Amino acid sequence: MPFSDENHPLWEVGNLQRALHAAGVALWSWRVETDAFDMDELAFDLWGLPQTHTVTFEDLSSRIHPADRDRVRTAFAATRALVGAYEIDFRILLGNEIRWISARGLGNDEGLHKGQMSGVFLDVTGRKQAEEGHELLAGEMSHRVKNLLAIASGLTTLTSRSAGSVAQMAEELTSRLMALGRAHDMVRPLPDSQGRAALLGDLIAVLLAPYDDSAAFSGRIRVAVPRMGIGEQAATTVALVIHELATNSLKYGALSVETGMLDISGTSSDDEVCLVWTERSGPAVAPPSDQGYGSKLLNRSITGALGGTLKTDWSEGGIIVTVTMNAQRLST
């Protein structure tokens, strides 16, 4: 029997509804003249509304994110002039939860029947979150690539100051770049089979090793932090923070000049760990006019993953960055 035969069991209303609900497809119809919506049970659940006979566009608008509300109203009104299928994606608010909804139907009055336009609602929250994650990852990767290029340039200049020959410079630069590679291995989570992360002091020392001269200016970097182990997830975030601070110092701060000094000290308690990043004898620095991607990455990492705070003191003697972290978060 052909699939299109109206007697085929799949075309029974009950089976169709079950198939649509299994696919997460919510049904709606819009009475153009009265602005009322008829929706099925899944649509009411999707919008977080109690089931009633009808709802108005204003009832739905009260759930739409304020930033999307006018756009959605305009888009729905414009669908009657569109030829073919349309798709409108927007956010709705359910308490503190944000959902992404996709409204789909036919425009140019093709979907209009007895004064009603019909279509479907789909919950596309997962897809939108994935897209946002990809955009964030792309931005972070772009930022890291730019930083790596700046670091390679800075390390080349740094090495040339103390090298007595081209061969010595090549050897020292290669060594520093390899150390930098080892540091970047700590920026990503390790497989469970490779065990826990190292001590906090060891982690910081490895991350800063590429920036410490091995000859004329050896010992410019001092690390004195509490002896404590940290978990793999925390190690990833701490590595990102130290890497970002060191990159900025190499570009603009104490590590960008021969006389610059860097001191990383710390204290700990049962509840909190505090690290103080102090730069001295470097060029004069001033707070940026706006917050760049690196600053946003630092703040998001520290406040989000480590449950802490970041404070920057733009003193005349050099920048001082104070990072507080939740002790329990550091163990995970």
XYZ file of C-alpha atoms in Angstrom:
332
model
C 0.000 0.000 0.000
C 1.536 3.396 -0.953
C 2.717 5.562 1.961
C 0.505 8.440 0.754
C -2.688 6.389 1.026
C -5.024 8.160 3.453
C -6.007 4.765 4.908
C -2.437 4.018 5.925
C -2.294 3.652 9.770
C 0.374 6.357 10.053
C -2.127 8.919 8.832
C -4.458 8.355 11.764
C -4.640 11.489 13.911
C -3.522 9.746 17.077
C -0.473 8.241 15.418
C 0.457 11.542 13.824
C 0.231 13.357 17.143
C 2.370 10.740 18.859
C 4.951 10.954 16.076
C 5.060 14.760 16.287
C 5.358 14.751 20.069
C 8.100 12.125 19.915
C 10.012 14.497 17.615
C 9.449 17.441 19.982
C 7.225 19.273 17.484
C 4.626 21.566 19.098
C 1.638 22.723 17.011
C 0.067 26.168 16.892
C -2.434 28.166 14.845
C -2.748 31.950 14.787
C -6.099 33.614 14.185
C -4.935 36.659 12.273
C -7.993 38.835 12.909
C -8.280 38.237 16.669
C -4.530 37.732 17.328
C -5.346 34.552 19.285
C -3.236 31.393 19.338
C -4.474 27.832 19.603
C -1.766 25.436 20.783
C -1.443 21.784 21.625
C -0.356 20.388 24.972
C 3.330 20.267 24.053
C 3.291 23.937 23.022
C 1.813 24.972 26.387
C 4.519 22.963 28.179
C 7.196 24.498 25.950
C 6.087 28.030 26.854
C 5.515 27.176 30.520
C 1.880 28.295 30.330
C -1.184 26.711 31.944
C -3.407 24.997 29.388
C -6.331 27.160 28.329
C -8.576 27.199 25.291
C -6.667 30.024 23.645
C -3.854 32.435 24.363
C -3.134 35.782 22.732
C 0.057 36.957 21.165
C 0.482 39.249 24.172
C 0.345 36.228 26.502
C 3.226 34.705 24.569
C 5.019 38.053 24.295
C 5.204 38.275 28.087
C 7.467 35.193 27.983
C 9.670 36.381 25.093
C 13.052 37.834 26.018
C 12.754 41.662 26.061
C 15.617 41.962 23.564
C 13.709 39.750 21.070
C 10.112 40.878 21.674
C 9.785 43.646 19.083
C 11.699 41.634 16.504
C 9.385 38.643 16.906
C 6.230 40.756 16.657
C 7.549 42.426 13.478
C 8.677 39.113 12.022
C 5.303 37.440 12.602
C 3.478 40.353 11.003
C 5.825 40.187 8.021
C 5.333 36.462 7.410
C 2.173 37.101 5.387
C 4.303 38.916 2.804
C 6.954 36.201 2.635
C 6.916 33.635 -0.131
C 7.448 30.077 1.033
C 8.603 28.736 4.373
C 9.841 30.977 7.187
C 11.701 30.347 10.423
C 11.931 32.734 13.396
C 14.330 31.938 16.252
C 13.966 33.760 19.578
C 14.467 33.400 23.311
C 11.838 32.967 25.996
C 12.219 33.357 29.766
C 10.885 30.737 32.176
C 11.922 32.067 35.573
C 15.729 32.074 35.495
C 15.830 29.646 32.545
C 16.352 30.829 28.980
C 14.985 28.691 26.145
C 15.451 29.136 22.435
C 12.306 28.597 20.357
C 12.045 28.239 16.594
C 8.654 29.156 15.067
C 8.143 27.754 11.560
C 5.374 27.939 8.969
C 4.419 29.076 5.466
C 4.210 32.734 4.471
C 2.484 34.658 1.661
C -0.880 33.380 3.020
C -0.014 29.864 1.764
C -0.523 28.613 5.289
C -3.685 30.670 5.813
C -6.859 28.615 6.100
C -10.197 30.051 7.272
C -8.398 33.070 8.725
C -5.837 30.971 10.600
C -2.106 30.551 10.029
C -0.610 27.318 11.309
C 2.880 26.206 12.098
C 5.125 24.528 14.647
C 7.303 25.450 17.630
C 10.594 23.643 18.192
C 12.840 23.821 21.243
C 16.275 24.594 19.723
C 17.998 25.485 23.003
C 20.612 22.744 22.621
C 21.536 23.837 19.105
C 21.806 27.503 20.086
C 23.966 26.672 23.109
C 26.231 24.603 20.871
C 26.499 27.498 18.407
C 27.361 29.906 21.222
C 29.958 27.430 22.475
C 31.508 27.188 19.017
C 31.641 30.989 18.737
C 33.272 31.255 22.147
C 35.785 28.548 21.229
C 36.576 30.239 17.914
C 37.131 33.556 19.687
C 39.328 31.929 22.309
C 41.374 30.068 19.698
C 41.864 33.280 17.706
C 42.960 35.034 20.873
C 45.399 32.256 21.749
C 46.928 32.207 18.276
C 47.543 35.969 18.445
C 49.064 35.527 21.901
C 51.326 32.732 20.698
C 52.616 34.899 17.857
C 53.275 37.734 20.311
C 54.982 35.335 22.724
C 57.206 33.884 19.984
C 58.242 37.404 18.994
C 58.847 38.405 22.606
C 60.853 35.279 23.399
C 62.987 35.864 20.304
C 63.806 39.385 21.505
C 64.361 38.143 25.059
C 66.772 35.438 23.907
C 68.731 37.748 21.619
C 69.711 39.939 24.597
C 71.753 37.227 26.301
C 72.879 35.028 23.387
C 76.522 35.324 22.377
C 76.085 33.719 18.973
C 73.452 32.677 16.477
C 73.888 29.034 17.491
C 73.451 29.863 21.178
C 70.380 31.959 20.420
C 68.850 29.133 18.393
C 69.513 26.645 21.192
C 68.072 28.868 23.929
C 65.070 29.901 21.832
C 64.292 26.278 20.962
C 64.522 25.342 24.630
C 62.126 28.114 25.607
C 59.636 27.249 22.890
C 59.684 23.605 24.008
C 59.057 24.719 27.590
C 56.187 26.822 26.314
C 54.804 23.733 24.583
C 54.938 21.818 27.868
C 53.106 24.665 29.536
C 50.355 24.559 26.921
C 49.859 20.869 27.608
C 48.605 21.986 31.016
C 46.053 24.357 29.518
C 43.861 21.460 28.393
C 42.376 18.742 30.651
C 44.385 15.549 30.962
C 42.902 12.077 30.431
C 42.029 10.249 33.652
C 44.774 7.720 32.960
C 47.413 10.444 33.391
C 46.517 11.148 36.980
C 46.034 14.337 38.989
C 47.583 17.746 38.356
C 50.866 18.824 39.984
C 51.477 21.074 42.960
C 50.370 24.668 42.507
C 53.948 25.962 42.702
C 55.211 23.415 40.181
C 52.432 24.322 37.760
C 53.228 28.041 37.942
C 56.978 27.408 37.630
C 56.549 25.344 34.455
C 54.208 27.906 32.937
C 56.660 30.756 33.605
C 59.849 28.882 32.685
C 59.869 30.134 29.041
C 59.903 33.740 30.245
C 62.822 33.521 32.697
C 66.211 34.280 31.167
C 68.767 31.523 31.590
C 71.779 33.828 31.310
C 72.314 37.552 31.931
C 68.954 38.233 33.567
C 68.390 34.885 35.264
C 66.243 34.956 38.382
C 63.942 37.819 37.356
C 60.937 35.656 38.226
C 60.286 34.539 41.803
C 57.534 32.103 42.816
C 56.642 31.576 46.493
C 53.166 30.088 46.866
C 51.552 27.679 49.349
C 52.477 24.019 48.897
C 49.223 22.444 47.808
C 47.894 20.090 45.158
C 45.175 21.118 42.725
C 42.753 19.099 40.614
C 42.878 18.721 36.854
C 39.941 21.033 36.146
C 41.380 23.755 38.374
C 44.840 23.270 36.836
C 43.414 24.028 33.411
C 41.878 27.294 34.630
C 44.945 28.338 36.652
C 47.110 27.651 33.600
C 44.896 29.904 31.482
C 45.127 32.689 34.079
C 48.921 32.507 34.476
C 49.378 32.218 30.726
C 47.254 35.331 30.114
C 49.033 37.378 32.784
C 52.462 36.328 31.471
C 51.456 37.159 27.898
C 50.354 40.650 28.921
C 53.572 41.142 30.890
C 55.665 40.076 27.902
C 53.758 42.458 25.627
C 53.481 45.515 27.854
C 54.808 44.890 31.361
C 57.861 43.895 33.336
C 58.836 40.959 31.143
C 59.019 43.229 28.082
C 62.212 44.957 29.323
C 65.584 43.747 30.622
C 65.198 45.316 34.058
C 61.713 44.036 34.818
C 61.036 41.790 37.802
C 58.063 39.513 38.509
C 57.064 38.154 41.914
C 54.252 35.654 42.493
C 53.410 35.110 46.148
C 50.462 33.587 47.911
C 48.624 32.692 51.083
C 46.017 30.067 51.863
C 43.327 29.250 54.401
C 40.722 26.525 54.708
C 38.325 28.510 52.524
C 40.461 30.631 50.215
C 43.738 30.786 48.306
C 45.186 34.166 47.354
C 47.848 34.764 44.684
C 49.510 38.159 44.214
C 51.167 38.863 40.854
C 53.553 41.825 41.305
C 55.536 43.453 38.477
C 58.312 45.945 39.165
C 60.902 47.951 37.188
C 58.929 47.667 33.979
C 57.502 50.330 31.670
C 54.712 52.583 32.883
C 51.324 50.923 32.389
C 47.791 52.309 32.487
C 44.376 50.651 32.583
C 42.934 49.994 29.098
C 40.060 52.140 27.868
C 37.915 49.066 27.309
C 37.944 45.427 28.376
C 39.512 43.208 25.721
C 38.921 39.509 25.122
C 41.870 38.552 27.343
C 40.470 40.501 30.296
C 37.038 38.964 29.792
C 38.623 35.505 29.628
C 40.486 36.155 32.897
C 37.423 37.386 34.754
C 35.193 34.602 33.445
C 37.754 31.929 34.361
C 38.385 33.205 37.867
C 34.823 34.057 38.875
C 33.188 31.129 37.097
C 35.498 28.125 37.365
C 37.422 29.097 40.519
C 34.672 30.925 42.418
C 37.018 33.831 43.084
C 37.778 37.440 42.306
C 40.410 39.428 40.419
C 41.630 42.872 41.462
C 44.126 44.946 39.455
C 46.166 47.792 40.952
C 47.660 50.015 38.237
C 50.329 51.511 40.496
C 53.168 53.688 39.232
C 55.773 51.142 40.299
C 54.148 48.359 38.294
C 50.969 46.381 37.995
C 49.752 44.287 40.940
C 47.116 41.623 40.282
C 45.452 39.932 43.246
C 43.609 36.692 42.500
C 41.483 35.014 45.168
C 40.195 31.480 44.582
C 37.869 29.123 46.408
C 40.015 26.459 48.063
C 37.484 23.709 47.427
C 37.231 24.605 43.734
C 41.015 24.273 43.423
C 40.851 20.644 44.503
C 38.579 19.569 41.649
